[in-house]
CSV table of C-alpha atoms and ligand atoms in Angstrom, one decimal:
chain,number,residue,atom,x,y,z
Z,243,MET,CA,83.2,107.6,95.5
Z,244,LEU,CA,83.4,109.3,99.1
Z,245,ASN,CA,80.0,111.0,98.4
Z,246,HIS,CA,80.6,113.7,101.0
Z,247,GLN,CA,81.7,111.2,103.6
Z,248,TYR,CA,85.1,112.9,103.8
Z,249,ASP,CA,86.2,116.4,103.4
Z,250,LEU,CA,89.5,118.0,104.1
Z,251,LEU,CA,88.5,121.5,105.6
Z,252,ASP,CA,91.9,122.6,106.3
Z,253,PHE,CA,95.3,121.8,107.5
Z,254,GLY,CA,98.5,123.6,108.9
Z,255,ARG,CA,100.6,124.0,112.1
Z,256,ASN,CA,100.5,120.4,112.6
Z,257,GLU,CA,96.5,120.0,112.7
Z,258,LYS,CA,94.1,118.9,110.4
Z,259,LEU,CA,90.4,119.8,110.3
Z,260,GLU,CA,88.4,117.2,108.6
Z,261,CYS,CA,84.6,116.2,108.3
Z,262,ILE,CA,84.4,112.5,108.3
Z,263,GLY,CA,81.2,110.6,108.2
Z,264,GLY,CA,79.3,114.0,109.0
Z,265,VAL,CA,81.4,114.6,112.1
Z,266,VAL,CA,84.0,117.7,112.0
Z,267,VAL,CA,87.3,116.5,113.7
Z,268,ARG,CA,90.3,118.5,114.5
Z,269,ARG,CA,93.3,116.6,115.2
Z,270,GLU,CA,97.0,116.8,115.8
Z,271,THR,CA,99.1,115.2,113.2
Z,272,PRO,CA,103.0,116.0,112.7
Z,273,SER,CA,102.4,115.8,108.8
Z,274,ALA,CA,100.3,118.9,108.3
Z,275,PRO,CA,102.9,121.5,107.2
Z,276,GLY,CA,102.3,125.4,106.5
Z,277,GLY,CA,99.8,127.8,107.9
Z,278,LYS,CA,96.0,127.3,108.2
Z,279,ALA,CA,93.4,129.3,106.0
Z,280,SER,CA,92.1,132.3,107.7
Z,281,SER,CA,88.6,131.7,106.1
Z,282,VAL,CA,88.1,128.3,108.1
Z,283,ASP,CA,86.4,128.1,111.5
Z,284,TRP,CA,88.5,125.7,113.4
Z,285,GLY,CA,86.1,126.2,116.2
Z,286,GLN,CA,83.3,124.2,114.6
Z,287,ALA,CA,85.0,120.8,115.5
Z,288,ARG,CA,82.9,118.4,117.5
Z,289,LEU,CA,85.9,116.3,118.4
Z,290,ARG,CA,89.4,117.4,119.3
Z,291,GLY,CA,92.5,115.0,119.2
Z,292,LYS,CA,95.7,116.2,120.9
Z,293,VAL,CA,99.0,114.6,121.4
Z,294,ALA,CA,99.5,113.5,124.9
Z,295,GLY,CA,102.9,111.9,125.6
Z,296,ASP,CA,103.0,108.8,123.4
Z,297,LYS,CA,99.2,108.5,123.1
Z,298,TYR,CA,96.1,110.6,121.9
Z,299,SER,CA,93.6,112.4,124.0
Z,300,TRP,CA,90.3,113.4,122.6
Z,301,ASP,CA,87.8,115.9,123.5
Z,302,GLY,CA,84.2,115.6,122.6
Z,303,ILE,CA,81.9,113.0,122.3
Z,304,ALA,CA,81.5,110.8,118.9
Z,305,PRO,CA,78.1,109.9,118.0
Z,306,ALA,CA,77.3,106.2,119.0
Z,307,ASP,CA,76.6,105.3,115.4
Z,308,TRP,CA,79.3,107.2,113.7
Z,309,ARG,CA,79.7,105.5,110.4
Z,310,PHE,CA,81.9,105.8,107.3
Z,311,ASP,CA,79.7,105.0,104.1
Z,312,ALA,CA,82.0,104.1,101.2
Z,313,GLY,CA,79.0,102.9,98.9
Z,314,ASP,CA,79.9,99.4,98.8
Z,315,PHE,CA,80.9,99.1,102.5
Z,316,GLN,CA,80.5,100.5,105.7
Z,317,LEU,CA,83.2,101.5,108.5
Z,318,GLN,CA,82.3,102.0,112.0
Z,319,LEU,CA,84.1,105.1,113.4
Z,320,LYS,CA,85.5,106.1,116.8
Z,321,PRO,CA,88.4,108.0,118.2
Z,322,THR,CA,91.2,105.8,119.2
Z,323,PRO,CA,94.7,106.3,121.4
Z,324,SER,CA,96.5,106.0,118.0
Z,325,GLY,CA,94.9,109.4,117.0
Z,326,GLN,CA,93.1,107.4,114.1
Z,327,VAL,CA,89.2,107.0,113.7
Z,328,GLY,CA,89.2,104.0,111.8
Z,329,VAL,CA,89.4,105.2,108.1
Z,330,PHE,CA,92.5,106.5,106.1
Z,331,PRO,CA,90.5,108.3,103.3
Z,332,GLU,CA,93.7,108.9,101.2
Z,333,GLN,CA,93.1,105.3,100.2
Z,334,SER,CA,89.7,105.7,98.6
Z,335,VAL,CA,91.7,105.9,95.1
Z,336,ASN,CA,92.7,102.2,95.5
Z,337,TRP,CA,89.1,101.1,96.4
Z,338,GLU,CA,87.9,102.8,93.5
Z,339,TRP,CA,90.8,101.1,91.5
Z,340,ILE,CA,89.7,97.6,92.9
Z,341,LYS,CA,86.1,98.3,92.0
Z,342,ARG,CA,86.7,99.5,88.6
Z,343,CYS,CA,89.6,97.0,87.5
Z,344,PRO,CA,88.5,95.1,84.6
Z,345,ALA,CA,90.2,91.9,85.8
Z,346,ASP,CA,87.9,89.0,87.0
Z,347,LEU,CA,88.8,88.8,90.8
Z,348,ALA,CA,86.1,86.3,91.7
Z,349,GLY,CA,87.5,83.2,93.5
Z,350,LEU,CA,91.0,84.7,93.6
Z,351,LYS,CA,93.2,84.2,96.6
Z,352,ALA,CA,94.2,87.8,98.2
Z,353,ILE,CA,96.3,88.7,101.2
Z,354,ASN,CA,95.9,91.9,102.8
Z,355,LEU,CA,98.8,92.7,105.3
Z,356,PHE,CA,98.3,95.6,108.0
Z,357,GLY,CA,94.7,95.5,107.0
Z,358,TYR,CA,93.4,97.7,110.0
Z,359,THR,CA,89.7,98.2,109.8
Z,360,GLY,CA,89.3,96.3,106.6
Z,361,ALA,CA,88.4,98.7,104.0
Z,362,THR,CA,90.7,97.3,101.3
Z,363,THR,CA,89.7,93.7,102.2
Z,364,LEU,CA,86.1,94.7,101.9
Z,365,SER,CA,86.6,96.1,98.5
Z,366,LEU,CA,88.4,92.9,97.5
Z,367,ALA,CA,85.5,90.9,98.9
Z,368,ASN,CA,83.0,92.9,97.0
Z,369,ARG,CA,84.7,91.7,93.8
Z,370,GLY,CA,84.4,88.1,94.9
Z,371,ALA,CA,88.2,87.6,96.0
Z,372,GLN,CA,88.8,85.1,98.9
Z,373,VAL,CA,90.7,87.5,101.4
Z,374,VAL,CA,93.3,86.7,104.3
Z,375,HIS,CA,93.2,89.8,106.3
Z,376,VAL,CA,96.2,90.1,108.8
Z,377,ASP,CA,96.6,92.6,111.3
Z,378,ALA,CA,98.7,92.6,114.7
Z,379,ALA,CA,96.1,94.2,116.9
Z,380,LYS,CA,93.3,91.8,118.0
Z,381,SER,CA,90.8,94.8,118.6
Z,382,VAL,CA,91.5,96.1,115.1
Z,383,VAL,CA,90.7,92.9,113.5
Z,384,SER,CA,87.4,92.4,115.6
Z,385,TRP,CA,86.5,95.9,114.3
Z,386,ALA,CA,87.2,95.0,110.7
Z,387,ARG,CA,85.1,91.9,111.1
Z,388,ALA,CA,82.2,94.2,112.6
Z,389,ASN,CA,82.7,96.2,109.7
Z,390,ALA,CA,82.4,93.1,107.3
Z,391,GLN,CA,79.1,92.6,109.2
Z,392,THR,CA,77.6,95.9,108.8
Z,393,SER,CA,78.6,96.1,105.1
Z,394,GLY,CA,76.6,92.8,104.4
Z,395,LEU,CA,79.9,90.8,103.9
Z,396,ALA,CA,79.7,88.6,106.9
Z,397,ASP,CA,79.4,85.7,104.9
Z,398,SER,CA,82.3,86.4,102.3
Z,399,PRO,CA,85.3,84.1,102.2
Z,400,ILE,CA,87.2,86.3,104.7
Z,401,ARG,CA,89.9,84.8,107.0
Z,402,TRP,CA,90.5,87.2,110.0
Z,403,MET,CA,94.2,86.5,111.2
Z,404,VAL,CA,95.7,88.3,114.4
Z,405,GLU,CA,99.4,88.0,113.5
Z,406,ASP,CA,102.8,89.7,112.8
Z,407,ALA,CA,102.5,90.2,108.9
Z,408,LEU,CA,106.4,89.2,108.1
Z,409,THR,CA,105.9,86.0,110.3
Z,410,PHE,CA,102.4,85.2,108.9
Z,411,VAL,CA,104.0,85.4,105.1
Z,412,ARG,CA,107.1,83.3,106.0
Z,413,ARG,CA,104.9,80.5,107.4
Z,414,GLU,CA,102.8,80.7,104.5
Z,415,LEU,CA,105.9,80.3,102.4
Z,416,LYS,CA,106.8,77.3,104.4
Z,417,ARG,CA,103.3,75.7,104.0
Z,418,GLY,CA,103.5,76.2,100.3
Z,419,ASN,CA,100.4,78.5,100.1
Z,420,LYS,CA,100.2,80.8,97.1
Z,421,TYR,CA,98.2,84.2,96.5
Z,422,ASP,CA,97.0,85.9,93.3
Z,423,ILE,CA,96.5,89.2,95.0
Z,424,ILE,CA,98.9,91.1,97.3
Z,425,VAL,CA,98.0,94.0,99.3
Z,426,ALA,CA,100.1,95.9,102.1
Z,427,ASP,CA,100.0,99.1,103.7
Z,428,PRO,CA,102.8,98.8,106.5
Z,429,PRO,CA,103.5,101.7,109.0
Z,430,SER,CA,106.9,103.1,109.8
Z,431,PHE,CA,107.0,101.1,113.1
Z,432,GLY,CA,104.9,98.3,114.6
Z,433,ARG,CA,104.5,95.5,116.5
Z,434,GLY,CA,103.2,91.9,116.2
Z,435,PRO,CA,101.2,90.2,118.8
Z,436,LYS,CA,104.3,88.9,120.3
Z,437,GLY,CA,106.0,91.8,120.4
Z,438,GLU,CA,107.6,91.2,116.9
Z,439,ARG,CA,109.2,94.5,115.8
Z,440,TRP,CA,108.2,96.0,112.5
Z,441,LYS,CA,110.4,98.7,111.2
Z,442,LEU,CA,109.7,99.9,107.5
Z,443,GLN,CA,113.1,101.0,106.7
Z,444,ARG,CA,114.9,97.8,107.7
Z,445,ASP,CA,112.0,95.1,107.0
Z,446,LEU,CA,110.3,96.5,103.6
Z,447,PHE,CA,112.7,94.7,101.2
Z,448,HIS,CA,112.6,91.4,103.0
Z,449,LEU,CA,108.7,91.7,102.9
Z,450,ILE,CA,108.6,92.7,99.2
Z,451,GLU,CA,110.9,89.6,98.4
Z,452,SER,CA,108.7,87.3,100.6
Z,453,LEU,CA,105.6,88.6,98.8
Z,454,SER,CA,107.1,88.0,95.3
Z,455,GLU,CA,107.7,84.4,96.5
Z,456,LEU,CA,104.3,84.1,97.7
Z,457,SER,CA,102.6,84.9,94.4
Z,458,ARG,CA,105.4,83.5,92.0
Z,459,GLY,CA,103.8,82.3,88.8
Z,460,ARG,CA,99.9,83.5,89.5
Z,461,CYS,CA,100.4,87.4,90.6
Z,462,LYS,CA,97.4,89.0,89.3
Z,463,MET,CA,97.4,92.2,91.3
Z,464,VAL,CA,99.7,94.1,93.8
Z,465,LEU,CA,99.0,97.3,95.9
Z,466,LEU,CA,101.5,98.5,98.2
Z,467,SER,CA,101.4,101.7,100.0
Z,468,CYS,CA,103.0,103.3,102.8
Z,469,HIS,CA,103.3,106.8,104.8
Z,470,THR,CA,106.9,106.7,105.9
Z,471,PRO,CA,108.7,110.1,105.2
Z,472,GLY,CA,111.7,109.3,103.0
Z,473,VAL,CA,110.3,106.3,101.0
Z,474,ASP,CA,108.8,107.7,97.8
Z,475,HIS,CA,106.7,106.0,95.3
Z,476,ARG,CA,109.5,105.6,92.6
Z,477,GLN,CA,111.7,103.8,95.0
Z,478,LEU,CA,108.6,101.7,96.0
Z,479,LYS,CA,107.9,101.0,92.3
Z,480,SER,CA,111.6,100.1,91.6
Z,481,GLU,CA,111.8,97.7,94.5
Z,482,VAL,CA,108.6,95.9,93.7
Z,483,GLU,CA,109.5,95.5,90.0
Z,484,SER,CA,112.8,94.4,90.8
Z,485,GLN,CA,111.5,91.3,92.7
Z,486,PHE,CA,108.3,90.6,91.1
Z,487,HIS,CA,108.8,89.4,87.5
Z,488,PHE,CA,105.5,90.9,86.2
Z,489,GLU,CA,104.3,89.7,82.7
Z,490,ALA,CA,101.5,91.6,80.9
Z,491,GLY,CA,99.8,94.2,82.9
Z,492,THR,CA,99.6,97.9,84.1
Z,493,GLY,CA,101.7,99.4,86.8
Z,494,GLU,CA,101.8,102.8,88.3
Z,495,SER,CA,103.1,104.7,91.2
Z,496,PHE,CA,102.1,107.8,92.6
Z,497,ALA,CA,101.9,110.1,95.7
Z,498,LEU,CA,98.8,109.7,97.9
Z,499,GLU,CA,97.1,113.0,98.9
Z,500,LEU,CA,94.3,114.7,100.4
Z,501,ARG,CA,93.1,117.8,98.9
Z,502,THR,CA,91.0,121.0,100.4
Z,503,LYS,CA,88.2,122.8,98.4
Z,504,GLU,CA,90.7,125.4,97.9
Z,505,ASN,CA,93.0,122.7,96.3
Z,506,LYS,CA,95.8,122.7,99.0
Z,507,SER,CA,97.2,119.3,98.9
Z,508,LEU,CA,98.1,117.4,102.0
Z,509,PRO,CA,100.7,114.6,101.2
Z,510,SER,CA,99.5,111.4,102.5
Z,511,GLY,CA,101.9,108.7,101.6
Z,512,ASN,CA,103.2,106.8,98.6
Z,513,CYS,CA,101.7,104.0,96.3
Z,514,PHE,CA,102.5,101.4,93.8
Z,515,ARG,CA,100.0,99.3,92.2
Z,516,TRP,CA,99.9,96.8,89.3
Z,517,VAL,CA,97.1,94.6,87.6
Z,518,ALA,CA,97.6,92.0,85.1
Z,519,ASP,CA,95.9,92.3,81.5
R,706,LIG,C1,98.5,102.1,108.3
R,706,LIG,S1,97.3,101.1,109.2
R,706,LIG,C2,96.9,100.5,107.8
R,706,LIG,C3,96.0,101.1,107.2
R,706,LIG,C4,94.9,100.3,106.3
R,706,LIG,N1,95.5,99.4,105.1
R,706,LIG,C5,93.6,100.9,105.7
R,706,LIG,O1,93.6,101.5,104.5
R,706,LIG,O2,92.5,101.0,106.3
R,706,LIG,C6,98.6,100.1,109.9
R,706,LIG,C7,98.2,98.6,110.7
R,706,LIG,O3,99.3,97.9,110.8
R,706,LIG,C8,99.2,97.2,112.0
R,706,LIG,N2,100.5,96.6,112.4
R,706,LIG,C9,101.4,97.2,113.0
R,706,LIG,N3,102.4,96.4,113.1
R,706,LIG,C10,102.2,95.2,112.6
R,706,LIG,C11,102.8,93.9,112.5
R,706,LIG,N4,104.0,93.8,113.0
R,706,LIG,N5,102.1,93.0,111.9
R,706,LIG,C12,100.7,93.0,111.4
R,706,LIG,N6,100.2,94.3,111.6
R,706,LIG,C13,100.7,95.3,112.2
R,706,LIG,C14,98.4,98.0,112.8
R,706,LIG,O4,97.8,97.5,113.9
R,706,LIG,C15,97.4,99.0,112.1
R,706,LIG,O5,96.1,98.3,111.8
């Protein structure tokens, strides 16, 4: 699926070396344990990201038309003060799952919370789902919208919402709105547009509970992932299954990861997904 759009070249000592959309990027990350491979030239990076206080600083200049071509959609890339560049490639297994899933998603109502630059929203739109894309950051929602345009999906039925995820879900419940497809990729900590605080360890259970209510009686697909240390996929699975009363379907949970050519695995979060038969 990634068609050489992404290669993890090496990682270690809290840094990653990656080739993303043809550009070699070296960046600090607290979650890259172990040592570096002696065979890899870390000096080849065109962009270098370093933690500076609670922000990121970048050395080097990214190409103006830097893009990640996922085949069915395109993501514009750029270095940001959060240390991200606009794509989480470990999610590509889920884009592929959506693309290949045998269920007919056309016309189904989907909600994608913490949707970032829109990769999963665009995967769902490509299958004909009507998606409500929710993220707290206005700039990121504009970026996702631009990605829809670049991907030829500007006229797809996508609603772009700059909202606090939990507040939006509670409001939808009050309005009596329901969804067939539930997607959420919450960060460990976050803030809504009005300063609402998101803390995964405290709020995840309430979110899952509300999402089960939001899709009661019509749930066709659930995709929940997170990157928080201490939350593993078995825990996600048991929390989701205890709230959602799934009927016939297939569910699975697994650790997300990225791998180097040498088969070194970089843990990159956890995931639960379920689809109705
Ligand atoms: C881990 S990223 C999601 C990655 C995305 N699912 C993907 O694969 O491209 C987390 C996103 O959550 C958003 N966010 C943080 N706090 C939020 C909140 N309280 N409500 C809504 N979105 C929030 C951030 O702006 C960020 O875009």
